[in-house]
PDB file of C-alpha atoms in Angstrom:
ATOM      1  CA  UNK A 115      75.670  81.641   1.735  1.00 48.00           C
ATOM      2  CA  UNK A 116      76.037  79.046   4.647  1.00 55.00           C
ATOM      3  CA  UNK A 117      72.794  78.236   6.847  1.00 57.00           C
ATOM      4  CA  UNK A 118      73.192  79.616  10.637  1.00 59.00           C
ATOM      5  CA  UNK A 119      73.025  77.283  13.454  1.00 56.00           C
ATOM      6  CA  UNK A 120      70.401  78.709  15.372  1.00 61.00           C
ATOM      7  CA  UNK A 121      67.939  79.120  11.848  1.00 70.00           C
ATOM      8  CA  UNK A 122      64.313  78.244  12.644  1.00 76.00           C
ATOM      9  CA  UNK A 123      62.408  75.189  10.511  1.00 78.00           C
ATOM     10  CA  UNK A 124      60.686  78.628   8.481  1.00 83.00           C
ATOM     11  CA  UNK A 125      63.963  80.001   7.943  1.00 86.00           C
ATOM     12  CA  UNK A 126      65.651  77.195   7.107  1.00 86.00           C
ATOM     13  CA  UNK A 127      63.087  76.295   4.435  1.00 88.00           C
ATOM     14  CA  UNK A 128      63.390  80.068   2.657  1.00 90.00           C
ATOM     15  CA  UNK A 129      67.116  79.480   2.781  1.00 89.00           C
ATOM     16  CA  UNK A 130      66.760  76.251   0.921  1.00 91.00           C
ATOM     17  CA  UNK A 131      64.701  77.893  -1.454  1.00 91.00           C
ATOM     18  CA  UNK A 132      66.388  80.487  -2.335  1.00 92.00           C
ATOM     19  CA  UNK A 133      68.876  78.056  -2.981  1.00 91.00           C
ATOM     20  CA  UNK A 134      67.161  76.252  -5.461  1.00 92.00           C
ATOM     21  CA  UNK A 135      66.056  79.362  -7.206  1.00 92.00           C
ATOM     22  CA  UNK A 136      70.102  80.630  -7.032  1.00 89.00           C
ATOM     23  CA  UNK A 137      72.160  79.690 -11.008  1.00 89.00           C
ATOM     24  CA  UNK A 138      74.186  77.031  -9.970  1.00 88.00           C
ATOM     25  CA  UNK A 139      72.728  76.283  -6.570  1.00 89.00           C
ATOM     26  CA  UNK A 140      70.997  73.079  -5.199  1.00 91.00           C
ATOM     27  CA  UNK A 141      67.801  70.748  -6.738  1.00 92.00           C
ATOM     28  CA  UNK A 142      64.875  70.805  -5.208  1.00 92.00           C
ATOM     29  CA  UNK A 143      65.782  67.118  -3.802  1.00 94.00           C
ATOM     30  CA  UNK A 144      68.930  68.697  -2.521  1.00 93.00           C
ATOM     31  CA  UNK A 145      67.230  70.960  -0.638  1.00 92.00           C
ATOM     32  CA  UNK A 146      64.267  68.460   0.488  1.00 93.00           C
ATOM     33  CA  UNK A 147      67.538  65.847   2.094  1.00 94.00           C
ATOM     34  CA  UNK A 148      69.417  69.023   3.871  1.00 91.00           C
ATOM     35  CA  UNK A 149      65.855  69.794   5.501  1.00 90.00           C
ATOM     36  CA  UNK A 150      65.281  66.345   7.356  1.00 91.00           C
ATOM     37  CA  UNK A 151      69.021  66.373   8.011  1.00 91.00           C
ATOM     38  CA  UNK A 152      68.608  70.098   9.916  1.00 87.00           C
ATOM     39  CA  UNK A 153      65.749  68.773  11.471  1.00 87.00           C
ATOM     40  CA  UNK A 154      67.207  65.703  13.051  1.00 89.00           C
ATOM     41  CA  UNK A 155      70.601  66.777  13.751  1.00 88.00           C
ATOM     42  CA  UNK A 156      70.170  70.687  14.527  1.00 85.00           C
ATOM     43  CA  UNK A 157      70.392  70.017  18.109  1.00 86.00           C
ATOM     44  CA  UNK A 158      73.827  68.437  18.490  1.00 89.00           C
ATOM     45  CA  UNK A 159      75.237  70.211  15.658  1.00 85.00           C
ATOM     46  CA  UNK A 160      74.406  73.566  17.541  1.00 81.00           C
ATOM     47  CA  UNK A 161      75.105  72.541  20.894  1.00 85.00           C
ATOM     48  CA  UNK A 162      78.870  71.581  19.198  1.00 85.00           C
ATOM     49  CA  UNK A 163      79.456  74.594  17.978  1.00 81.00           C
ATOM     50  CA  UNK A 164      78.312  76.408  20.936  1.00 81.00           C
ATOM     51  CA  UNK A 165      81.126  74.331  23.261  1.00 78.00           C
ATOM     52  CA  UNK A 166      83.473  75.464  20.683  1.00 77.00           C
ATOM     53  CA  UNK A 167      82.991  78.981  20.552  1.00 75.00           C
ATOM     54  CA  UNK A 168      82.044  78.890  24.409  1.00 68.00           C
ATOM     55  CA  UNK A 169      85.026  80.385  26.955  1.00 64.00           C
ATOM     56  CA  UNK A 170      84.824  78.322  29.910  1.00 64.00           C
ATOM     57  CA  UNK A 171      85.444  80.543  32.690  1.00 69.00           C
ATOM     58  CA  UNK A 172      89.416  79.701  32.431  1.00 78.00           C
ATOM     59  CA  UNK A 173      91.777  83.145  32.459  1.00 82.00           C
ATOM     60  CA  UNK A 174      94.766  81.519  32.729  1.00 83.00           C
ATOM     61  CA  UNK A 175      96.950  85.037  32.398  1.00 88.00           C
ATOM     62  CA  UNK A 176      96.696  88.716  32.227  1.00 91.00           C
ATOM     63  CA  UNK A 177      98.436  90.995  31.807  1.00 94.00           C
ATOM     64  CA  UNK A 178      98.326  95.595  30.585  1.00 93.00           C
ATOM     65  CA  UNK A 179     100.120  98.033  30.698  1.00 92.00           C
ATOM     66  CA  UNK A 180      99.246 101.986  30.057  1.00 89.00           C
ATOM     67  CA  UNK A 181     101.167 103.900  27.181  1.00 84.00           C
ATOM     68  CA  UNK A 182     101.682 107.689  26.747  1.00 79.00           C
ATOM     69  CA  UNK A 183     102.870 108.395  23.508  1.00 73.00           C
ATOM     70  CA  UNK A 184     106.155 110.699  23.784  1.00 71.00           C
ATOM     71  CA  UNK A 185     106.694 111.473  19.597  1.00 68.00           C
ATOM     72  CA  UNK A 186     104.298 111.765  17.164  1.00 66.00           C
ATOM     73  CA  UNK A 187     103.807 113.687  14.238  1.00 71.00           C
ATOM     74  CA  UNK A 188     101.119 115.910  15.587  1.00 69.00           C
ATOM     75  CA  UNK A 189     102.072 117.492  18.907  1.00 70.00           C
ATOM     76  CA  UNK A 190      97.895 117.270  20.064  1.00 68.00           C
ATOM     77  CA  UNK A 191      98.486 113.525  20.473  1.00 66.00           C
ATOM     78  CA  UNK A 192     101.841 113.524  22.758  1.00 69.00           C
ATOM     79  CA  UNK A 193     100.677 112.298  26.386  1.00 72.00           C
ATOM     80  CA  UNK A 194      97.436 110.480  24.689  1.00 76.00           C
ATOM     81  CA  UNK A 195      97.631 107.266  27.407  1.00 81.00           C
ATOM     82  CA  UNK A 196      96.882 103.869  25.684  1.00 84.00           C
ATOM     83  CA  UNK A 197      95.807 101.284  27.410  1.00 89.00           C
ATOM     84  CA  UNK A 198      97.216  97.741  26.283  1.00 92.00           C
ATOM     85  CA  UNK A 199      95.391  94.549  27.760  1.00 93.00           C
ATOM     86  CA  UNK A 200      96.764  90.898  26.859  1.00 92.00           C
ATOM     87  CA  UNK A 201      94.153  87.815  28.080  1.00 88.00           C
ATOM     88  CA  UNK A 202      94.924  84.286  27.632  1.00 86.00           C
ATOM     89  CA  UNK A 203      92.066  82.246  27.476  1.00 79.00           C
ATOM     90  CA  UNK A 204      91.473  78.682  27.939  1.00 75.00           C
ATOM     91  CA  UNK A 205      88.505  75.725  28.392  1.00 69.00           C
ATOM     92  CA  UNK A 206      88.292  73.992  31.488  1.00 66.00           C
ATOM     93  CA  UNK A 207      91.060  71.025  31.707  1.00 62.00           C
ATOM     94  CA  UNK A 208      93.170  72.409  29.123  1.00 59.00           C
TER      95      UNK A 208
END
């Protein structure tokens, strides 16, 4: 199990302790360091992985096209149209 970064300081805490409790997992120490790191860094470590994740508005391409299939096995599915829809996606600047 990882911690999420958008976990509340009461979340966080019954993560951590179900950590300790887990065979194998993390001391009570462990746990108590990992706390006052969450709690001083949690804002820039989830406003990094939010500009990561984030598209920036940039569609640099597109392109579809619309199928119908012409042989298949079962004649109910000849003329089924599929749609196909390529996007390439970038951040700002890149």
């Amino acid at each position: 199990s990882i911690a999420s970064a958008d976990m509340d300081s009461n979340q966080l805490e019954a993560f951590l302790t179900a950590q300790t409790k887990k065979q194998g997992g993390i001391t009570s120490d462990q746990a108590a360091v990992i706390a006052k790191f969450w709690k001083n860094h949690r804002t820039p470590i989830h406003e990094s992985l939010i500009s990561q994740s984030r598209w920036d508005g940039v569609l640099k391409n597109i392109s579809w096209r619309v199928d119908l299939k012409a042989q298949l096995r079962h004649i109910e599915q000849i003329n089924t149209p599929v749609a196909i829809v390529e996007m390439e996606l970038g951040k700002n600047g890149q």
